[in-house]
PDB file of C-alpha atoms in Angstrom:
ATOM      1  CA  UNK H   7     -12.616 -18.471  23.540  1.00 41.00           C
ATOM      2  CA  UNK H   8     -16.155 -18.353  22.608  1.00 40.00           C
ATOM      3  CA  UNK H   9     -17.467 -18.206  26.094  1.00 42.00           C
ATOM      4  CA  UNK H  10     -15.688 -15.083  26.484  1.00 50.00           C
ATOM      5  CA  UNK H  11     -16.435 -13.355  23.450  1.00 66.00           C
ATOM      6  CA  UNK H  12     -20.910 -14.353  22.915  1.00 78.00           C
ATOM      7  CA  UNK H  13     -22.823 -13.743  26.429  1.00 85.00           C
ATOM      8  CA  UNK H  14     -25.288 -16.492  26.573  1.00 88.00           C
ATOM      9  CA  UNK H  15     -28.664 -15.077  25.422  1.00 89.00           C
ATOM     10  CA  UNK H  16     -31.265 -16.466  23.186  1.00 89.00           C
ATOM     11  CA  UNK H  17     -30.624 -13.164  20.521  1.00 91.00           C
ATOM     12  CA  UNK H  18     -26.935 -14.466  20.323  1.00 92.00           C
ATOM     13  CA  UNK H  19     -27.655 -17.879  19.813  1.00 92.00           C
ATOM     14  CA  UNK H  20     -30.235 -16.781  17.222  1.00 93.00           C
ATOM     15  CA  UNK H  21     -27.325 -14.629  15.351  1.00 93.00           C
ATOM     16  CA  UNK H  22     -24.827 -16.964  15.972  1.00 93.00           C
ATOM     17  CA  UNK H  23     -27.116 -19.688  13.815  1.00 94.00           C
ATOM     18  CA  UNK H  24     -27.427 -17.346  11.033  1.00 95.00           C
ATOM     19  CA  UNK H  25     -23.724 -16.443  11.162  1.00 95.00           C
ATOM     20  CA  UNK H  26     -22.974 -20.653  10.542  1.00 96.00           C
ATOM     21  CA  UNK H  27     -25.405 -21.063   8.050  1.00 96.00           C
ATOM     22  CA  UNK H  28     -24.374 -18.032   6.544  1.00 96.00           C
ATOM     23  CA  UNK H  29     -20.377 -19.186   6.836  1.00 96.00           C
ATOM     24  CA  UNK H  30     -21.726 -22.808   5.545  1.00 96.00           C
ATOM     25  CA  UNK H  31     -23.317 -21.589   2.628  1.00 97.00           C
ATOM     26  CA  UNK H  32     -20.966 -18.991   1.701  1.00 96.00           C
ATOM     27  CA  UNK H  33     -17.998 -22.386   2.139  1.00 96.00           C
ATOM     28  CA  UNK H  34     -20.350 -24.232  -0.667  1.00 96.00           C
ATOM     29  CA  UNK H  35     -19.987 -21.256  -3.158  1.00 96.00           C
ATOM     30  CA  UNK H  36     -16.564 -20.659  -2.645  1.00 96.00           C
ATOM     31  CA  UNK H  37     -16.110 -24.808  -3.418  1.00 95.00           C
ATOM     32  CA  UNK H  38     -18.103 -24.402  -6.354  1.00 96.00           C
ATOM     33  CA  UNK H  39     -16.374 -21.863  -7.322  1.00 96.00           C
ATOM     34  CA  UNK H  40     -12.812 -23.472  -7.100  1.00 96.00           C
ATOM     35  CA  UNK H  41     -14.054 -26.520  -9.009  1.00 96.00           C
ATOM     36  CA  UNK H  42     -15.310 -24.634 -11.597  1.00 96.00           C
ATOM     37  CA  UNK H  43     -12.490 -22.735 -12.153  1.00 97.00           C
ATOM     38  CA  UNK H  44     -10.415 -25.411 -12.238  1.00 96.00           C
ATOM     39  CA  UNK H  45     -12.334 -27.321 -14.579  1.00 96.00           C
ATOM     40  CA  UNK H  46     -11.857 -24.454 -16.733  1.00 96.00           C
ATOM     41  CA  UNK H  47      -8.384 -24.007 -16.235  1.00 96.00           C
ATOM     42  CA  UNK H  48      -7.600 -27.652 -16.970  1.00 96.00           C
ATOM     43  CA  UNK H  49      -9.729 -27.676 -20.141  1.00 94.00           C
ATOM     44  CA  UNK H  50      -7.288 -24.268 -21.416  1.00 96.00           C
ATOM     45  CA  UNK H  51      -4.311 -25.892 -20.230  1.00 95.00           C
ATOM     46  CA  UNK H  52      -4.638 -28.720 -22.633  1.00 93.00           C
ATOM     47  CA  UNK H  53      -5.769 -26.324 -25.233  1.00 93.00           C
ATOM     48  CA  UNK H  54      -2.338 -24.586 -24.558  1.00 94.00           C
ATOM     49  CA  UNK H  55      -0.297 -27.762 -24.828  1.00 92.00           C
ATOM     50  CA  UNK H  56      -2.112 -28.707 -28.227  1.00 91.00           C
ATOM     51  CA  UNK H  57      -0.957 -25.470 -29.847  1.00 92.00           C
ATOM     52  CA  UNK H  58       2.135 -25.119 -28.429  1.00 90.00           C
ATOM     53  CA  UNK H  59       2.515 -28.216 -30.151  1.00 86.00           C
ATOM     54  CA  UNK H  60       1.631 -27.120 -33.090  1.00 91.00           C
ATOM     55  CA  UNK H  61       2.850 -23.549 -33.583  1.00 91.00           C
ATOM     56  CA  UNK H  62       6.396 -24.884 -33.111  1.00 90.00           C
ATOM     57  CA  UNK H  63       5.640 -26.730 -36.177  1.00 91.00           C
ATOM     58  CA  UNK H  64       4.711 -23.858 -37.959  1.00 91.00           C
ATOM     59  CA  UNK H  65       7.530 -21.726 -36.767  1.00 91.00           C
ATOM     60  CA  UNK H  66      10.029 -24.288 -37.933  1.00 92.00           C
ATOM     61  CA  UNK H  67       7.926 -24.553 -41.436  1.00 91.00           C
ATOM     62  CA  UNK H  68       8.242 -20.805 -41.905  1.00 89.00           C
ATOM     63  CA  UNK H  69      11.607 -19.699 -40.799  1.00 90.00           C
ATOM     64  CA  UNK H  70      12.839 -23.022 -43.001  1.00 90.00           C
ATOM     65  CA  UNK H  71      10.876 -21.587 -46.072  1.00 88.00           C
ATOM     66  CA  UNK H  72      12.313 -18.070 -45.292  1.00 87.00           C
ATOM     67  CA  UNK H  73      16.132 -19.653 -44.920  1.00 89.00           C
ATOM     68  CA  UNK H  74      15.349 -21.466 -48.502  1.00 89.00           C
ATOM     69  CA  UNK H  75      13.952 -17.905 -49.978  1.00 86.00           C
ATOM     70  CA  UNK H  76      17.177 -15.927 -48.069  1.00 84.00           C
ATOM     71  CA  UNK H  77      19.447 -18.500 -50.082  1.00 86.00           C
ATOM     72  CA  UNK H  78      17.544 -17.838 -53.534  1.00 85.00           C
ATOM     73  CA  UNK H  79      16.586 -14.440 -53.861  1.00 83.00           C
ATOM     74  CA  UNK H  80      19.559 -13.133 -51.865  1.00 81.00           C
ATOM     75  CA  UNK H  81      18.456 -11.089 -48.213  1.00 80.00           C
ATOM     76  CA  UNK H  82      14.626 -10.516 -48.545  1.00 81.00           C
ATOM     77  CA  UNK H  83      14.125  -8.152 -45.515  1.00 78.00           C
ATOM     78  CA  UNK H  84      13.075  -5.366 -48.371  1.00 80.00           C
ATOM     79  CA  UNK H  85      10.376  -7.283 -49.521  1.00 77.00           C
ATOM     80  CA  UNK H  86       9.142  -8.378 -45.633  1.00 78.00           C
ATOM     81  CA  UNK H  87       8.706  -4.463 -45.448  1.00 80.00           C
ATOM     82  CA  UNK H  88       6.174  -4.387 -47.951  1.00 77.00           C
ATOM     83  CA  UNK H  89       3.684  -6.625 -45.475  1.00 80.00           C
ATOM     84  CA  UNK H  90       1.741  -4.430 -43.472  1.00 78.00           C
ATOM     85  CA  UNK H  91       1.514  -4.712 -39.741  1.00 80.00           C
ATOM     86  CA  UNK H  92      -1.007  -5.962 -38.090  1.00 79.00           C
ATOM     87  CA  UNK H  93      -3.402  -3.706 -36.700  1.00 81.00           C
ATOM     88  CA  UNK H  94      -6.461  -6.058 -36.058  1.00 84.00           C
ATOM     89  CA  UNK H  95      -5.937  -7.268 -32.742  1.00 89.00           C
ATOM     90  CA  UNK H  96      -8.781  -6.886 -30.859  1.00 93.00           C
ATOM     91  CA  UNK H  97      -9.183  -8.080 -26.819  1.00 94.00           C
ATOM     92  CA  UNK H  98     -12.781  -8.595 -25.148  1.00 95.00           C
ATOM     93  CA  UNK H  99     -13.599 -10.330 -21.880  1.00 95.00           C
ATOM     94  CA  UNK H 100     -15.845 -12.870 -20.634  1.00 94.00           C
ATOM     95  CA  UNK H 101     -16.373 -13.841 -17.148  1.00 94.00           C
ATOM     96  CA  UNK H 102     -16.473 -16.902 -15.638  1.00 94.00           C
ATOM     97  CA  UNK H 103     -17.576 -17.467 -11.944  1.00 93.00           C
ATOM     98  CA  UNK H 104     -16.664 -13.579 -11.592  1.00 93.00           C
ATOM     99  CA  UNK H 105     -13.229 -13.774 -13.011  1.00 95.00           C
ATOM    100  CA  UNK H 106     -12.489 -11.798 -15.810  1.00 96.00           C
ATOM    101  CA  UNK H 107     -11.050 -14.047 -19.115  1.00 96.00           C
ATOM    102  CA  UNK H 108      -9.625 -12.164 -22.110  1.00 96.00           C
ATOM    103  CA  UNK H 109     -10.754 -12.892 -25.742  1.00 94.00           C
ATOM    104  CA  UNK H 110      -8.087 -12.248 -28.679  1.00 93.00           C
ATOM    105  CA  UNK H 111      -9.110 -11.689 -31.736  1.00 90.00           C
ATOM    106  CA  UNK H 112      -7.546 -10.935 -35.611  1.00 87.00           C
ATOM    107  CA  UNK H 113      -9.120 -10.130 -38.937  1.00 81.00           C
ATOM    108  CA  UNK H 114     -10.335 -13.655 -40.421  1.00 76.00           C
ATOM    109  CA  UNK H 115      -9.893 -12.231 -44.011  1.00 72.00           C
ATOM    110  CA  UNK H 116      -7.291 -14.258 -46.008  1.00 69.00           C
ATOM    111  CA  UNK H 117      -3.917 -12.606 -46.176  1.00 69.00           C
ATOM    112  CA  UNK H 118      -3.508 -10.098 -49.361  1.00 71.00           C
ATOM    113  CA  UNK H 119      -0.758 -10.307 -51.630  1.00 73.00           C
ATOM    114  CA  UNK H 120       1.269  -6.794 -50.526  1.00 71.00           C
ATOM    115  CA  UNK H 121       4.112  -7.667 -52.933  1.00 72.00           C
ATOM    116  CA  UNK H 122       4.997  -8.636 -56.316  1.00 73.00           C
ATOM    117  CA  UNK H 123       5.135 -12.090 -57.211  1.00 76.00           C
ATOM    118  CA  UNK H 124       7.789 -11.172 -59.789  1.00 75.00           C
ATOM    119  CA  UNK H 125      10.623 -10.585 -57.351  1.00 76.00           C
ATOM    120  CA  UNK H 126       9.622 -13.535 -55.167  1.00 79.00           C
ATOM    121  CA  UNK H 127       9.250 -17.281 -55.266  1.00 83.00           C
ATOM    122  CA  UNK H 128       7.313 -20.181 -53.994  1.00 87.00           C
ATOM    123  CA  UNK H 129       9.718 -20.224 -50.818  1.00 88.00           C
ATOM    124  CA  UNK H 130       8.778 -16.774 -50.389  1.00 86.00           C
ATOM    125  CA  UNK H 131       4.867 -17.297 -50.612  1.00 87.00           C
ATOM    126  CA  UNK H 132       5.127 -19.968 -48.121  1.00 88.00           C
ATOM    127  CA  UNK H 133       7.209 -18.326 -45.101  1.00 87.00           C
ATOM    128  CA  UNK H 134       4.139 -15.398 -45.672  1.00 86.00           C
ATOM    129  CA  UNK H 135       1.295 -17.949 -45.413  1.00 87.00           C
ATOM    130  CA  UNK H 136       3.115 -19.984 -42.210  1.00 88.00           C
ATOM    131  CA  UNK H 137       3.694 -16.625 -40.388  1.00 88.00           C
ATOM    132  CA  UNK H 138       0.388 -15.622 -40.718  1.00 87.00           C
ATOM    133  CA  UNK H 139      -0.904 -18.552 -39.210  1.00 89.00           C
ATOM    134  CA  UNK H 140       1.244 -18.424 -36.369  1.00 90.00           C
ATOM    135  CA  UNK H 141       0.591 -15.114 -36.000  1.00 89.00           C
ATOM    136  CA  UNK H 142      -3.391 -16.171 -35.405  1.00 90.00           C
ATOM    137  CA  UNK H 143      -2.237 -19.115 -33.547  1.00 92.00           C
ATOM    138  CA  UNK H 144      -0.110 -16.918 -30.861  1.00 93.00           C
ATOM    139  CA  UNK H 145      -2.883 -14.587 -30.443  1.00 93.00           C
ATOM    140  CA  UNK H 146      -5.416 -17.797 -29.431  1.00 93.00           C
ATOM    141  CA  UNK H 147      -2.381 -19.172 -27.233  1.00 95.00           C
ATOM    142  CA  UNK H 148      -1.847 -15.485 -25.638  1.00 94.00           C
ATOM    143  CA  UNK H 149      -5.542 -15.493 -24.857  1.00 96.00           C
ATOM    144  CA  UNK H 150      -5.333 -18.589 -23.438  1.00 96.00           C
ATOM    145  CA  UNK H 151      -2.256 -18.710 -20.956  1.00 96.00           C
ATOM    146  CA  UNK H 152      -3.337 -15.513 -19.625  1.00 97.00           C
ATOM    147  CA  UNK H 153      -6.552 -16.777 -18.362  1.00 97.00           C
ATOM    148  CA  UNK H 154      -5.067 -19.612 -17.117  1.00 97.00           C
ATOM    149  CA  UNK H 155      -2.663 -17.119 -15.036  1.00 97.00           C
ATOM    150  CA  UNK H 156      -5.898 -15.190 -13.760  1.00 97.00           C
ATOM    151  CA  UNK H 157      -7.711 -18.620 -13.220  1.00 97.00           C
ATOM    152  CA  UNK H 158      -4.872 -19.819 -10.998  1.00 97.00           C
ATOM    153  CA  UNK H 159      -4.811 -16.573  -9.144  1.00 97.00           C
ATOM    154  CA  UNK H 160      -8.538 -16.668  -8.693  1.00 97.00           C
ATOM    155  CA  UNK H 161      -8.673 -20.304  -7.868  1.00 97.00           C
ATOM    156  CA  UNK H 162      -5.710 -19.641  -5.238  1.00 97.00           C
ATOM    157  CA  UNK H 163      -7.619 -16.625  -3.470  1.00 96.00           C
ATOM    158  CA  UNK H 164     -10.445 -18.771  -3.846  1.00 97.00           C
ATOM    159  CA  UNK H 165      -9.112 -21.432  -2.019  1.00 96.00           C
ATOM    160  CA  UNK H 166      -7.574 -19.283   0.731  1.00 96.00           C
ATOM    161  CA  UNK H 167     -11.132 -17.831   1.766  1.00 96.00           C
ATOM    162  CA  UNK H 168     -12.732 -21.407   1.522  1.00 96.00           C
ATOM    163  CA  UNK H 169     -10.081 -22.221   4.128  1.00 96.00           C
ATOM    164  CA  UNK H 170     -10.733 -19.338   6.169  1.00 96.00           C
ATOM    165  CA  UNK H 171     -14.481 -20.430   6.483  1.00 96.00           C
ATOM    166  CA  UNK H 172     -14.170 -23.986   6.938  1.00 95.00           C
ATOM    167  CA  UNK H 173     -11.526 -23.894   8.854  1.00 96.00           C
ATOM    168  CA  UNK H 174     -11.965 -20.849  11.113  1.00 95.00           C
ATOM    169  CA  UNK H 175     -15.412 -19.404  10.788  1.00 95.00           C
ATOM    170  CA  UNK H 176     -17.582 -22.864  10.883  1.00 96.00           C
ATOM    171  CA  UNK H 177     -15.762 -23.890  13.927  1.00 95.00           C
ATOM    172  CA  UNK H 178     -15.986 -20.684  15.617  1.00 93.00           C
ATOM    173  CA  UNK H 179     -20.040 -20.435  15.115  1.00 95.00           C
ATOM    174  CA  UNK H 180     -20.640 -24.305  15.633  1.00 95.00           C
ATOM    175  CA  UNK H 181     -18.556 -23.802  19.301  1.00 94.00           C
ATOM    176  CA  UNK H 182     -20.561 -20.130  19.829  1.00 93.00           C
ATOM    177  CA  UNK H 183     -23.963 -22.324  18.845  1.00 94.00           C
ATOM    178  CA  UNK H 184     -22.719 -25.370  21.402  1.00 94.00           C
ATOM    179  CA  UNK H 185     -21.905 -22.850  24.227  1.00 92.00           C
ATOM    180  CA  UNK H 186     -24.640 -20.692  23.984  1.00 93.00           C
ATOM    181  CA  UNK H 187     -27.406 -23.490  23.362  1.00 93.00           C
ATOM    182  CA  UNK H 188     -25.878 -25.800  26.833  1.00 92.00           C
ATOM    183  CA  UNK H 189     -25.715 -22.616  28.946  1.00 90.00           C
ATOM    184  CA  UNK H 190     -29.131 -21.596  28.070  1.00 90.00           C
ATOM    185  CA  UNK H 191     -30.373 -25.026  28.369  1.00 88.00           C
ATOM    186  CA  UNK H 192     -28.308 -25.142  32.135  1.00 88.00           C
ATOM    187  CA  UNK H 193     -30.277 -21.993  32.246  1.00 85.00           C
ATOM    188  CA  UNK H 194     -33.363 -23.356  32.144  1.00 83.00           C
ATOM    189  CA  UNK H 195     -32.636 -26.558  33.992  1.00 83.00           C
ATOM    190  CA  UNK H 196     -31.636 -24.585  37.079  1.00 79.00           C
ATOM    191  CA  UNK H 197     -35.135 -22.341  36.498  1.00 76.00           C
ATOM    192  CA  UNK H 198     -36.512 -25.137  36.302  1.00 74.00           C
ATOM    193  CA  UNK H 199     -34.937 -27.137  39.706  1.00 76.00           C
ATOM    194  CA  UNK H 200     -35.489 -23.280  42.045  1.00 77.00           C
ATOM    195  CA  UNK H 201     -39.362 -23.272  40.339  1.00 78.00           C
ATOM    196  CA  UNK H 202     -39.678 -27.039  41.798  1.00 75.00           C
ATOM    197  CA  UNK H 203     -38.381 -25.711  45.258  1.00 77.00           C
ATOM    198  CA  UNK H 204     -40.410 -22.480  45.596  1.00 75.00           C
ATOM    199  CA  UNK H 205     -43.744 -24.676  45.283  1.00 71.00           C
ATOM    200  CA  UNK H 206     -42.582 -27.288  47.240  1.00 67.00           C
ATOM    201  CA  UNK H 207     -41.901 -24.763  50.109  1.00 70.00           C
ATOM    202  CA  UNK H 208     -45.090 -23.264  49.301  1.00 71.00           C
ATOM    203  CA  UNK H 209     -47.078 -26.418  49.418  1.00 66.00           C
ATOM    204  CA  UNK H 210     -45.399 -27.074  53.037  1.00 65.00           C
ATOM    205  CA  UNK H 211     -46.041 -24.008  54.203  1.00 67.00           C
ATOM    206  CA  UNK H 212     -49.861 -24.301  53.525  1.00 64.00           C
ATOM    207  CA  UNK H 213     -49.870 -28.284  54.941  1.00 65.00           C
ATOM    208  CA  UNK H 214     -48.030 -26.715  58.429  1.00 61.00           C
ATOM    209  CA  UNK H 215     -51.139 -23.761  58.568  1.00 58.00           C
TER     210      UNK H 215
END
């Protein structure tokens, strides 16, 4: 296919050696790329398992302590409206290898006391401080299994264009380089063999004068 396409000329061989070092190098950043994006994503994913881990712990511990206050105090959802909503959440980005990675992040201030300790109880107190940390802790695990979604859709177009060059670019500039360098080279050889014959003609026409 490559005979057909590049005519044989020393300007196409010259672009078609730029085109496979360009293909080659372009195949090394796009590997690069991939591993470092996967080192990345591995790294979050066992972030992610850690506090999956552990916010189920915390869940439990809160919606227990909430049961136990329920069961005391009688239904507290009159009290749970006195806790504000949280309005902190802010989202920035940071990019790795070009691929955009969101940051989450809450007010760090210790949680204020919106209601009065006089119509709660220990129980109470404890369900607040539990959600509050989970709350923090689902924001960090939010932040991190969305990048690891947009890491494995970078890493998979990644991969799909390091493919494409190794696998159908390289090969189609080495075989353009091959072709064009041995038909040059045939070129030259047959210059070469019609040179040898026009002297030795001449030569044997001056020894017959």
């Amino acid at each position: 296919m490559a005979q057909q396409q590049v005519f044989p000329t020393k300007g196409n061989l010259m672009a078609s050696k730029r085109s496979l070092a360009q293909a080659r190098l372009g195949y090394e950043l796009m590997d690069r790329k991939r591993n470092i994006l996967i080192r990345e994503m591995v790294s979050l994913s066992d972030k992610a398992k850690e506090i999956r881990g552990s916010i189920d712990t915390v869940f439990k511990d809160a919606y227990r302590s909430l049961e136990m206050a329920n069961i005391m105090l009688g239904v507290v959802t009159p009290l749970t409206k006195q806790i504000p909503e949280e309005t902190s959440v802010k989202v920035t980005y940071r990019s790795v290898m070009g691929v955009e990675l969101p940051t989450v992040t809450l007010d760090e201030t210790p949680p204020e006391m919106t209601y009065s300790p006089m119509l709660t109880n220990s129980q109470f107190d404890r369900a607040y401080i539990c959600f509050n940390k989970a709350k923090h802790m689902a924001a960090t695990l939010a932040e991190i299994e969305n990048s690891i979604y947009r890491l494995s859709v970078a890493i998979k177009k990644t991969q799909k264009r390091a493919n494409a060059l190794k696998n159908i670019l390289i090969p189609r500039y080495t075989e353009q380089v091959k072709f064009i360098t041995n038909a040059l080279e045939e070129k030259e050889r047959e210059e070469f063999s019609r040179q040898k014959i026009i002297k030795a003609n001449k030569e044997k026409s001056v020894t017959d004068n």
